[in-house]
Tab-separated table of C-alpha atoms in Angstrom:
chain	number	residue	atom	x	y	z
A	1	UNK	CA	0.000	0.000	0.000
A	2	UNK	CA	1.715	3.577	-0.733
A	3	UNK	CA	2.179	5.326	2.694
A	4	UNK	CA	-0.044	8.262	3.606
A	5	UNK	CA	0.644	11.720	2.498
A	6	UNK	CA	0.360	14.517	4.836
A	7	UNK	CA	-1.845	16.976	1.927
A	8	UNK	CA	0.601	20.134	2.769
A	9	UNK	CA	3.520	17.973	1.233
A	10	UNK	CA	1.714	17.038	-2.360
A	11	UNK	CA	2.615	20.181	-3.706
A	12	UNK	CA	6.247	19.068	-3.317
A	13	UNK	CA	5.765	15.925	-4.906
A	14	UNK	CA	5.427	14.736	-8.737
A	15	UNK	CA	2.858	13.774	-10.704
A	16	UNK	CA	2.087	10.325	-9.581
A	17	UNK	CA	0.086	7.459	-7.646
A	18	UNK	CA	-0.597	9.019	-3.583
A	19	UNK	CA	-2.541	8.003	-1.036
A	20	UNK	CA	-4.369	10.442	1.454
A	21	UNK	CA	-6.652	10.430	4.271
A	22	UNK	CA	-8.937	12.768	6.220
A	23	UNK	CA	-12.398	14.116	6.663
A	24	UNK	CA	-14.658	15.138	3.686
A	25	UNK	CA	-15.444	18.670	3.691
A	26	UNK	CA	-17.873	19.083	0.644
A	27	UNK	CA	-19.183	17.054	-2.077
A	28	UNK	CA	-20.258	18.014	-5.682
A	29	UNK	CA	-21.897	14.720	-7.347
A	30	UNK	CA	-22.286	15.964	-10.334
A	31	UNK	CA	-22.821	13.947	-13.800
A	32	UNK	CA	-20.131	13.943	-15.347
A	33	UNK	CA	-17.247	13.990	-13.104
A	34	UNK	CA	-18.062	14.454	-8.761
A	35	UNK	CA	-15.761	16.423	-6.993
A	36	UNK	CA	-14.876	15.611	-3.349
A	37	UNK	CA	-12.565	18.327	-1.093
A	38	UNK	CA	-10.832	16.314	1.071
A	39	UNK	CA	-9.246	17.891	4.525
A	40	UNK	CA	-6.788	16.541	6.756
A	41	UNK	CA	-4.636	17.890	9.853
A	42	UNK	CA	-2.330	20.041	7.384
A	43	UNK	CA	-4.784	21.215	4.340
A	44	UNK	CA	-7.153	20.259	1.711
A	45	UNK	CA	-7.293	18.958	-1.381
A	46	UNK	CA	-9.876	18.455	-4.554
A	47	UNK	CA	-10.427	14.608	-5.302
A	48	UNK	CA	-11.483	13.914	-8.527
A	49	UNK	CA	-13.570	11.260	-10.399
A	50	UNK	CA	-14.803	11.727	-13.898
A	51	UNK	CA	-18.281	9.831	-14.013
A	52	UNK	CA	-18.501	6.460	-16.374
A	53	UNK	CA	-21.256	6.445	-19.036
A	54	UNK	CA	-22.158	4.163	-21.303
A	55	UNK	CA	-22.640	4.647	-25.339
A	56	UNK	CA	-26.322	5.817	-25.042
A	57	UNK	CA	-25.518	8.524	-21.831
A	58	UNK	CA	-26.542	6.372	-19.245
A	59	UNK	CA	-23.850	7.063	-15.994
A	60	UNK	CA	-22.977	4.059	-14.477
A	61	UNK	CA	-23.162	3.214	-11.005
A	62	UNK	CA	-19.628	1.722	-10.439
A	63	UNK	CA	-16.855	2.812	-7.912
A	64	UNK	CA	-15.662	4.881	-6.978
A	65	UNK	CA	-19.070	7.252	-7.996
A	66	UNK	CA	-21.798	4.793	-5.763
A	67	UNK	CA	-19.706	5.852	-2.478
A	68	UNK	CA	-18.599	9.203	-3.072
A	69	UNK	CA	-23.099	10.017	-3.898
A	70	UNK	CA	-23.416	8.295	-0.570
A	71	UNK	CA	-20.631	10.535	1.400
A	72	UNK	CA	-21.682	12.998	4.117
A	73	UNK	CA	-19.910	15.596	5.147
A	74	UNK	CA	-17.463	15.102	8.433
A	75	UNK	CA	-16.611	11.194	6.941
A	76	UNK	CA	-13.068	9.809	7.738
A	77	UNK	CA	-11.939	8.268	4.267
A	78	UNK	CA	-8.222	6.955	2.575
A	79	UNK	CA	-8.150	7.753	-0.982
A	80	UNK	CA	-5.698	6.359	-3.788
A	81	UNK	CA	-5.415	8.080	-7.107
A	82	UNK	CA	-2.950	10.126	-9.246
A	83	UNK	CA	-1.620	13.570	-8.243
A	84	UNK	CA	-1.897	16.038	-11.057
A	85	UNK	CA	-0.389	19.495	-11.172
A	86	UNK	CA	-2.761	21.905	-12.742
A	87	UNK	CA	-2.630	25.898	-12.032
A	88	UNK	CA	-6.543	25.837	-12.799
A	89	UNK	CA	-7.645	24.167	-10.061
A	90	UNK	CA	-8.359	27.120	-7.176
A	91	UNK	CA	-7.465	24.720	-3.937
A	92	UNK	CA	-4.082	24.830	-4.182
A	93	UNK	CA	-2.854	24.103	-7.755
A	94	UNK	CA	-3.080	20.032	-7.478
A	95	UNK	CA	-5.875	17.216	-7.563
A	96	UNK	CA	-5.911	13.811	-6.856
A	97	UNK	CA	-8.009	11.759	-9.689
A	98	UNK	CA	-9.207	9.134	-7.611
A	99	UNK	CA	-8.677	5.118	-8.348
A	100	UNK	CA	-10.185	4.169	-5.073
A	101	UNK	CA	-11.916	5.540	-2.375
A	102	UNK	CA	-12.116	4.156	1.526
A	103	UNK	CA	-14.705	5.158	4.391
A	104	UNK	CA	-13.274	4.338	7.690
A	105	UNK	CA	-16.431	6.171	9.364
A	106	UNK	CA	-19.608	7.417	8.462
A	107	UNK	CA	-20.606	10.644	9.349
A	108	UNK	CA	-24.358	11.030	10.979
A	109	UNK	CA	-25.526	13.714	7.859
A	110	UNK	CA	-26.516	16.472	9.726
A	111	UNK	CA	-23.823	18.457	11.947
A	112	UNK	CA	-25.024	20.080	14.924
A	113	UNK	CA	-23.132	23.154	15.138
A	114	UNK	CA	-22.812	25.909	11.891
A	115	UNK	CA	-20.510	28.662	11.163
A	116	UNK	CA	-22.566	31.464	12.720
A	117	UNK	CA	-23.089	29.004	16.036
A	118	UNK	CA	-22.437	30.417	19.172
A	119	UNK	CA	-19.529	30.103	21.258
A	120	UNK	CA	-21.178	27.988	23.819
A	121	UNK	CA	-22.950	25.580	21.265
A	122	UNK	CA	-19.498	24.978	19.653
A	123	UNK	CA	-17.791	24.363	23.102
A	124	UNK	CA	-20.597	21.504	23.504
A	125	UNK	CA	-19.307	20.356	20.078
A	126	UNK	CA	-15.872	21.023	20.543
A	127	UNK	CA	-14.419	18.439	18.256
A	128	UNK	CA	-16.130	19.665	15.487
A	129	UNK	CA	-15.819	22.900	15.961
A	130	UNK	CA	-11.809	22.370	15.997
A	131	UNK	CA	-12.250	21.198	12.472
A	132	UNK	CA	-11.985	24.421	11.171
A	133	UNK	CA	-8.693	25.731	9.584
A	134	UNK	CA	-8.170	28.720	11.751
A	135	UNK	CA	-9.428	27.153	14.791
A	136	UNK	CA	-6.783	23.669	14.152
A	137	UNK	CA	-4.281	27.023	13.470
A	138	UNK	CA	-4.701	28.582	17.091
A	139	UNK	CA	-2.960	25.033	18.472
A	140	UNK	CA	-0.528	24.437	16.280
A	141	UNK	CA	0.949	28.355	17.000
A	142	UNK	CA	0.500	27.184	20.717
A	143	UNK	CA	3.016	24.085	20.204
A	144	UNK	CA	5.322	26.501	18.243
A	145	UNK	CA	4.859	29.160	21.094
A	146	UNK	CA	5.825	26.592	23.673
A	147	UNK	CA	8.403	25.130	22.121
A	148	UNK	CA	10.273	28.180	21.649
A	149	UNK	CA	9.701	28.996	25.081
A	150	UNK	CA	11.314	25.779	26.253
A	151	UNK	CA	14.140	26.390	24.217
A	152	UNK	CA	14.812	29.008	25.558
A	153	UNK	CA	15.014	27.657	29.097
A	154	UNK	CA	16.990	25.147	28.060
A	155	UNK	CA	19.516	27.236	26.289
A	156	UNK	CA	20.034	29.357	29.114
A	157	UNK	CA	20.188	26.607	32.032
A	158	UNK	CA	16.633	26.283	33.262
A	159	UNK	CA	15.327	23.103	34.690
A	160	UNK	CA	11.774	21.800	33.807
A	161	UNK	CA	10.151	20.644	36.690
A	162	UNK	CA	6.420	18.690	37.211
A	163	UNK	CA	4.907	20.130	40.434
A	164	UNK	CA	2.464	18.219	41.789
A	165	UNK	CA	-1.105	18.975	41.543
A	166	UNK	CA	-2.258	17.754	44.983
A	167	UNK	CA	-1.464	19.817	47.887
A	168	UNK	CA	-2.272	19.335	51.748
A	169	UNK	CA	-3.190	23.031	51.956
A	170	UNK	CA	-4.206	26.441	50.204
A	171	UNK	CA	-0.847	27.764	48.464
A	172	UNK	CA	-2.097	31.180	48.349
A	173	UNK	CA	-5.507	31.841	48.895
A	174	UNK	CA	-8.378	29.271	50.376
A	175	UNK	CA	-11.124	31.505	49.268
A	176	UNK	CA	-10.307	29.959	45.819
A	177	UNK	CA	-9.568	26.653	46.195
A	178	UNK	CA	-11.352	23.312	44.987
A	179	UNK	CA	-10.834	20.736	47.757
A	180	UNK	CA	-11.500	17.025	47.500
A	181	UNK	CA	-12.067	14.025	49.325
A	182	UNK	CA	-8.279	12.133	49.444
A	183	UNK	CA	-8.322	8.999	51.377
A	184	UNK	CA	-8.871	10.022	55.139
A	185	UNK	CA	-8.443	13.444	54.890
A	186	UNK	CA	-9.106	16.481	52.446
A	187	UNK	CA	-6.539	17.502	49.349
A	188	UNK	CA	-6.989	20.829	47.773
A	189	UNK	CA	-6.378	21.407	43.888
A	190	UNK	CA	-3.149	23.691	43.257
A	191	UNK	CA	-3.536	27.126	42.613
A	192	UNK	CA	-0.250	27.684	41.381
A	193	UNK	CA	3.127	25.744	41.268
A	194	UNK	CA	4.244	28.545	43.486
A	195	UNK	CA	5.701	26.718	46.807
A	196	UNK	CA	6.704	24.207	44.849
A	197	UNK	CA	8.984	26.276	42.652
A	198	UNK	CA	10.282	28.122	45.470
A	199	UNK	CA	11.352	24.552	47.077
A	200	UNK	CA	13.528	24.369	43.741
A	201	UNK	CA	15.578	27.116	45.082
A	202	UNK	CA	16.220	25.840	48.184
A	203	UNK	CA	17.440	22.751	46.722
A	204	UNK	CA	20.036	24.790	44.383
A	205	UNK	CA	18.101	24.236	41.180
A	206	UNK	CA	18.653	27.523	40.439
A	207	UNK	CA	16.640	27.816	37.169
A	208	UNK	CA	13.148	26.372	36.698
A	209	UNK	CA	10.701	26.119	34.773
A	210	UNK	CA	7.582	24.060	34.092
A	211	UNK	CA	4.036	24.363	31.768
A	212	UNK	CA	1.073	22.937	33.498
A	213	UNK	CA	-2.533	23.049	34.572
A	214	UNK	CA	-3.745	25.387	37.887
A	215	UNK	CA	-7.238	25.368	39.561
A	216	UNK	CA	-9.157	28.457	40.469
A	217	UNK	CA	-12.527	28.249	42.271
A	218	UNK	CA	-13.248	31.535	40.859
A	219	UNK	CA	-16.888	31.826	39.986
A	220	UNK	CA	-16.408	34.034	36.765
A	221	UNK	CA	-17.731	34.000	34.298
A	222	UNK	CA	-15.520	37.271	32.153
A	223	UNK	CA	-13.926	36.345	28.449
A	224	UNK	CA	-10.525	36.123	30.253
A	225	UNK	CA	-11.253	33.635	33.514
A	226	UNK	CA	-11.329	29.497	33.684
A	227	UNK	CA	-11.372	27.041	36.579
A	228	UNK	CA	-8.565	24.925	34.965
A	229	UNK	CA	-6.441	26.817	32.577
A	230	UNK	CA	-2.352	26.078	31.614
A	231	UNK	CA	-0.023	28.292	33.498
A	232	UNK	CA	3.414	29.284	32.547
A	233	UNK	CA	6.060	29.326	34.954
A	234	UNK	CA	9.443	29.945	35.864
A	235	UNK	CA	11.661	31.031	38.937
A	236	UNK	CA	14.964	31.622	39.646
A	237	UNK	CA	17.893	32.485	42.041
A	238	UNK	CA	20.685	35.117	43.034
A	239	UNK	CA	18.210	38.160	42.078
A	240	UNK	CA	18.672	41.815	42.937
A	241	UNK	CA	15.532	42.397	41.889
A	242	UNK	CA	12.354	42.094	40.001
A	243	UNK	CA	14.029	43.538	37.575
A	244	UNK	CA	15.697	40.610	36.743
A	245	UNK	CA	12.546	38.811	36.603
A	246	UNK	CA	10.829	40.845	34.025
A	247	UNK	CA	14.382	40.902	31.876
A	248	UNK	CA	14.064	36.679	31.387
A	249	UNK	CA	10.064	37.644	31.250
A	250	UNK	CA	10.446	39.881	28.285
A	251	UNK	CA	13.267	37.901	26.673
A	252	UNK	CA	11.208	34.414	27.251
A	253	UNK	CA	8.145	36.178	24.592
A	254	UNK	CA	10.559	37.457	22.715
A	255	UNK	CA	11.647	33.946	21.500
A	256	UNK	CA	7.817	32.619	21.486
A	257	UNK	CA	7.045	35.701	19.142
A	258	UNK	CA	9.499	35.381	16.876
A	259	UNK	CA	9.308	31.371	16.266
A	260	UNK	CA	5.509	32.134	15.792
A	261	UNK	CA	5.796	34.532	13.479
A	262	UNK	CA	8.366	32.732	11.632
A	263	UNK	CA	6.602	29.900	11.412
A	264	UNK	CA	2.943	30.694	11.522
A	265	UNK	CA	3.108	34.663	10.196
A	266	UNK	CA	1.399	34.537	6.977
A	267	UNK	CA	-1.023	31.827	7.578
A	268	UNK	CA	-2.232	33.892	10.891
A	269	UNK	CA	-2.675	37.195	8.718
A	270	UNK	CA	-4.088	35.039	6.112
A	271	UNK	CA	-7.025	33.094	9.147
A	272	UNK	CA	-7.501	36.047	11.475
A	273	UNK	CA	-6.413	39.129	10.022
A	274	UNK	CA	-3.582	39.951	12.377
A	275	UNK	CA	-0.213	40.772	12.043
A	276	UNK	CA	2.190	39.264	14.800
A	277	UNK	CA	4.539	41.627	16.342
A	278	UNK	CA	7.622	40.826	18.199
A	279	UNK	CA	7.667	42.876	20.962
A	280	UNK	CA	10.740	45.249	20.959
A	281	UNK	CA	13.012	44.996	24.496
A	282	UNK	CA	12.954	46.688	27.189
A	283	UNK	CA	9.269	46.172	27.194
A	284	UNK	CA	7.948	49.950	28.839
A	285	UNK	CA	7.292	49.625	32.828
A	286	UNK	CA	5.460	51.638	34.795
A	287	UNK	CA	5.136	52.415	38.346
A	288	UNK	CA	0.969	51.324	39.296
A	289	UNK	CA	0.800	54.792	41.235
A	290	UNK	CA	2.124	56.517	37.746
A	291	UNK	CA	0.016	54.326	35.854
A	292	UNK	CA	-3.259	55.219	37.710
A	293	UNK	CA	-2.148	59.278	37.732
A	294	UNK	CA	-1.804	58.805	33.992
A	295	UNK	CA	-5.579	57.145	33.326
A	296	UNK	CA	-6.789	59.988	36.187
A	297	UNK	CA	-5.556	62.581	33.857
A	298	UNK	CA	-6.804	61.121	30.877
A	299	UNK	CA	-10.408	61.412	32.973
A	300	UNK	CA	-11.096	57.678	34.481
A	301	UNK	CA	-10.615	57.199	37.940
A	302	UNK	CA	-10.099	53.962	38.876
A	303	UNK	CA	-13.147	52.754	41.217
A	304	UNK	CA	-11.884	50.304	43.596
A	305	UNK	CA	-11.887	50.296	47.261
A	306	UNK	CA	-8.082	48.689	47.269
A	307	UNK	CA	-4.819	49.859	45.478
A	308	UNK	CA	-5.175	47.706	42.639
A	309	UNK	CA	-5.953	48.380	38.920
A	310	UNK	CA	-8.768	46.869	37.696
A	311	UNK	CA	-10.210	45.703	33.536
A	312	UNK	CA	-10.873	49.177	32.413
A	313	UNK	CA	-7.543	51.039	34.004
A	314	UNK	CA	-5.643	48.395	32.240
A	315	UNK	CA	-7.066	48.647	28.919
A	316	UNK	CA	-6.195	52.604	29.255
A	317	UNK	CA	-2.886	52.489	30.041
A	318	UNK	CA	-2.244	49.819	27.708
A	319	UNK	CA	-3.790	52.154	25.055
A	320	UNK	CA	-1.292	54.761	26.522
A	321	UNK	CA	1.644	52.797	25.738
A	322	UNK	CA	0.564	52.104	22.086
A	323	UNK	CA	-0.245	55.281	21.482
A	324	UNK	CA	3.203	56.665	23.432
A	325	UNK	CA	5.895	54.147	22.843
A	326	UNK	CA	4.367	51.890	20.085
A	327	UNK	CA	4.444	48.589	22.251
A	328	UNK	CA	1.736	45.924	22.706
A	329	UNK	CA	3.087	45.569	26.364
A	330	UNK	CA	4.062	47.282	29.421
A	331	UNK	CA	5.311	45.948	32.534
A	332	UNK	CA	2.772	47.840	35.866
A	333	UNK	CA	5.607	47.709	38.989
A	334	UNK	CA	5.446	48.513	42.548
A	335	UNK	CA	2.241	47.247	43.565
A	336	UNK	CA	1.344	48.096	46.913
A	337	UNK	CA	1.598	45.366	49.928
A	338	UNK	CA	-1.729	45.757	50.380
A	339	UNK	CA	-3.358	43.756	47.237
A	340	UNK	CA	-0.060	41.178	47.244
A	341	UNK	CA	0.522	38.007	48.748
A	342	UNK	CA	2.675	37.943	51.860
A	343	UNK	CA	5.493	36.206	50.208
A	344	UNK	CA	6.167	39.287	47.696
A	345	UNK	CA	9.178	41.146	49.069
A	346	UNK	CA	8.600	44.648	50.010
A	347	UNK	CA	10.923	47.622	49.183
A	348	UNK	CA	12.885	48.740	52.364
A	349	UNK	CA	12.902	52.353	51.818
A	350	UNK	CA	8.928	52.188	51.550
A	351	UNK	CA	7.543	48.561	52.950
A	352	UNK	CA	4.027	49.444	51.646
A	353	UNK	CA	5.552	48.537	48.056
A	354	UNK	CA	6.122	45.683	47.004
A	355	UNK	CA	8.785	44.607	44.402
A	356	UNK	CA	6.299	42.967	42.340
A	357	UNK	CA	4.947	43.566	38.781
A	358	UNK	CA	1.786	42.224	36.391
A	359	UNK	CA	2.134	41.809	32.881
A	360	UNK	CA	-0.192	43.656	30.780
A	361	UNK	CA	-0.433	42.680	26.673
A	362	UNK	CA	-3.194	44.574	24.400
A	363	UNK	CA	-4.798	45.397	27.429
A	364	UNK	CA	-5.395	42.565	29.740
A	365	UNK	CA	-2.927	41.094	32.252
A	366	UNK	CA	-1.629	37.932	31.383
A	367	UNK	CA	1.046	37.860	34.326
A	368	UNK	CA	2.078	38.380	37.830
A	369	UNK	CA	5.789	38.453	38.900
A	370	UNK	CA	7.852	39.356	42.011
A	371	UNK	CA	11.189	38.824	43.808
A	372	UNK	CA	10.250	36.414	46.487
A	373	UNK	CA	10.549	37.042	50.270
A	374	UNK	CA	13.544	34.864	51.557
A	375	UNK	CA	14.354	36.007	54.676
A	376	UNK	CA	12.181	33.710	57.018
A	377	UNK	CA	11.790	35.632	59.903
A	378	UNK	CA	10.339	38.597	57.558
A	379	UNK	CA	8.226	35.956	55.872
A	380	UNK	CA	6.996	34.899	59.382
A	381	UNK	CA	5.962	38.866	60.088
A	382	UNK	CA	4.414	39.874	56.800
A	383	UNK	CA	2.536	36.289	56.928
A	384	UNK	CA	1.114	37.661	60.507
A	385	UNK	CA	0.253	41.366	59.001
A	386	UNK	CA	-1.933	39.359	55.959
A	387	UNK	CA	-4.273	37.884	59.007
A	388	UNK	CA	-2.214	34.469	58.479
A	389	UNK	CA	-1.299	31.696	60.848
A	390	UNK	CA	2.850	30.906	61.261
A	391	UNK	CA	1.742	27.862	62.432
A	392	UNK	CA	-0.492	26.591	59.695
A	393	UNK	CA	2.284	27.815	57.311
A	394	UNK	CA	4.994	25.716	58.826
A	395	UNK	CA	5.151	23.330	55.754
A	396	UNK	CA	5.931	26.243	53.920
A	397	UNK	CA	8.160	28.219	56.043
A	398	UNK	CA	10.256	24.699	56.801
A	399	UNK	CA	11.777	25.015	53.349
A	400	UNK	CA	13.030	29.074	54.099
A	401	UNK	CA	14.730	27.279	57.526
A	402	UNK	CA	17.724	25.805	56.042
A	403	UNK	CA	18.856	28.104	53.568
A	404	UNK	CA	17.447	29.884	50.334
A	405	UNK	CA	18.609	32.547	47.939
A	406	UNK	CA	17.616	35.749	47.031
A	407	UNK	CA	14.996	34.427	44.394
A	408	UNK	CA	11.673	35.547	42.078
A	409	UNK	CA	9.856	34.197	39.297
A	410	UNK	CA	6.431	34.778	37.470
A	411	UNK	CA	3.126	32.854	36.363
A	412	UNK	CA	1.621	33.678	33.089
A	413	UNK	CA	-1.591	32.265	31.612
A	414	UNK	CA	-0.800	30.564	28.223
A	415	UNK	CA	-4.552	30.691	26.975
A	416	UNK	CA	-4.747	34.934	27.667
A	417	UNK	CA	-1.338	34.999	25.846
A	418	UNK	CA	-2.594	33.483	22.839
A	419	UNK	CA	-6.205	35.038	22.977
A	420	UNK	CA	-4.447	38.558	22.771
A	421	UNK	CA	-1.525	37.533	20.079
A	422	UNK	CA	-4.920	36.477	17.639
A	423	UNK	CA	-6.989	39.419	18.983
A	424	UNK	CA	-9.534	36.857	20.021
A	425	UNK	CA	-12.287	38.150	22.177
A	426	UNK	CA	-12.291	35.448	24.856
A	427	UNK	CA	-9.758	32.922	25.911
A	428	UNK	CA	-12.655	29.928	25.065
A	429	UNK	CA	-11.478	29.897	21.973
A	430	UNK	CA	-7.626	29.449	22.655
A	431	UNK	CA	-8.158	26.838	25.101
A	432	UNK	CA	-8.569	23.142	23.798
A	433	UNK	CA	-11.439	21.961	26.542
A	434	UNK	CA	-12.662	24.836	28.248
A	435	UNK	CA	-13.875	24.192	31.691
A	436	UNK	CA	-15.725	26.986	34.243
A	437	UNK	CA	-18.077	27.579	36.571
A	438	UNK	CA	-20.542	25.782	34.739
A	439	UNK	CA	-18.939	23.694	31.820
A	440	UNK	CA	-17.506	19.895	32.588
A	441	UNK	CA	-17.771	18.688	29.429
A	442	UNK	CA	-16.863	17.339	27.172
């Protein structure tokens, strides 16, 4: 049997016998010749198959004609036949005239979900709905995205490392934790990888990194939020400050970017529209007091109780940046110790700042970084000023006991990062199953 040909590499071959396999995307049974567009995981292609008649114009009813009239649409097929270059032909400048044709699976006729379906009716249908071109597109720039990111770990002496998802306690806060019945007592579902990464230190990793799934019992139901979503992290030792964080932070999309746009540039223009950008280094930062004087001024006070930013603030200073530097993101610093978790280290000339950051790209914050509190008996302190028990924190203050370095790292959603890059409108459609507050399936 002649081995299966991927359809993006016929173009590269000669005229000759192939074989293919895929889905069938449309049918024209026509009398004369039927026409069959084939898709698989890299294209499309036309099949053809000129109809048999006999003397007195009667079309017979041989093969392969009888089972391409009785295809539906969404059938898994193989299909045998001779490649033919011919400029004419719109899809791609080939076709395959067919010698024999092979369902696998029968398609039930009528597909439940259309083009103008809803976003919700598609996620119920998600395997379907991932079908289309520039929805399969959105995954394959993901594995190029992460890829590059991992290369670039590697080439500059990170260590990937699989945190456990299982966790005896809350690592940061319980308010948004899923806990579970485990054995004779409870388990809660990470939040983050966060202790875990920070144990890496104290064992002299150094350098780590690691892409994997987080739980938030966050009740949300925004474009941006999920329950279970992939988070992108990394940490590392013998910092000054989170300054160095945001240097690997900018440098690590830097390399995503460009192997994105490298590989994927034309096709994404072609699907969505967009042009990629590779962001430009140093990415802008700007101290959150600065940033909120700067939205004040431009008339939108920020309405929230806390010191934090919130949706609209960031969309407005993000809109700042374009307009003043030309840059898709900007780096918001010096958050105040207020709205940060206890382990953020504080600056010592002013203790109610923290040396902390969050990522903001086209608008929406995809990250939050910091340089780590190592100093245990300051842990033990700013843990007691958040309302927070020493003693319920022991598991995690044992590993600041015996030694750690100065240290920091970030976690950055990968779904939000690839939502913006597309200028998609909700992070649904870059995640492969979604699941929230009221989705479990499929």
């Amino acid at each position: 049997m002649t081995a299966r040909v991927l359809i993006k590499d016929l173009a590269a071959l000669p005229d000759g016998p192939v074989s293919v396999a895929g889905w069938v995307e449309t049918v024209r049974d026509q009398k004369k010749v039927q026409f069959v567009v084939l898709r698989d995981e890299s294209g499309a292609v036309q099949l053809v198959n000129p109809r048999t008649v006999d003397e007195d114009g009667t079309v017979v009813a041989d093969e392969p004609a009888t089972t391409i009239s009785g295809l539906s649409q969404g059938s898994f097929v193989r299909a045998t036949g001779e490649l033919k270059h011919d400029e004419r032909v719109k899809l791609g400048g080939i076709e395959i005239k067919l010698n024999t044709l092979e369902v696998e699976t029968t398609a039930i006729a009528e597909t439940p979900i259309a083009a103008d379906s809803g976003i919700d009716k598609r996620m119920d249908w998600r395997f379907l709905d991932l079908r289309e071109p520039k929805h399969n597109l959105i995954f394959r720039v993901q594995t190029t995205l992460e890829h590059a990111m991992r290369q670039y770990w590697v080439d500059n002496g990170f260590i990937e490392i699989h945190t456990p998802k299982l966790m005896a306690s809350a690592s940061e806060s319980r308010a948004e934790l899923f806990e579970l019945p485990y054995f004779e007592t409870t388990a809660y579902l990470a939040q983050s990888p966060q202790i875990f990464k920070q144990m890496a230190q104290a064992a002299g990793f150094g350098r780590v990194f690691e892409i994997g799934p987080a739980f938030r019992a966050d009740p949300s139901f925004t474009s941006r939020h999920a329950t279970e979503f992939t988070s992108v992290d990394t940490e590392l030792s013998w910092i000054d400050s989170h300054e160095d964080v945001m240097k690997v932070h900018e440098d690590l999309l830097v390399a995503g970017f460009t192997a994105v746009k490298e590989k994927h540039g034309a096709e994404i223009e072609a699907l969505f529209g967009v042009e990629v950008t590779v962001p430009t280094t140093p990415f802008p930062r700007i101290p959150l007091a600065e940033a909120k004087r700067i939205v004040a001024e431009q008339g939108y006070e920020v309405p929230r109780a806390d010191d934090d930013m919130d949706p609209e603030g960031e969309r407005r200073i993000s809109a700042y940046v374009k307009e003043t530097y030309g840059h898709e993101f900007v780096f918001l610093t010096d958050y105040a110790s207020s709205i940060r978790p206890y382990y953020h280290m504080r600056h010592a000339e002013d203790p109610s700042l923290t040396k902390s950051y969050d990522l903001i790209f086209n608008g929406v914050e995809i990250s939050t970084g910091a340089q780590r509190e190592h100093r245990v008996e300051i842990l033990e302190k700013q843990a007691v000023d958040k309302g927070l028990s020493v003693e319920e924190l022991e598991d995690v203050l044992a590993t600041f006991r015996y030694g750690i370095p100065p240290h920091g790292g970030f976690g950055m959603g990968l779904a939000r990062v690839l939502m913006l890059m597309l200028h998609l409108a909700n992070l649904r459609e870059t995640t492969y199953l979604f699941r929230g507050p009221t989705r479990l399936t499929p």
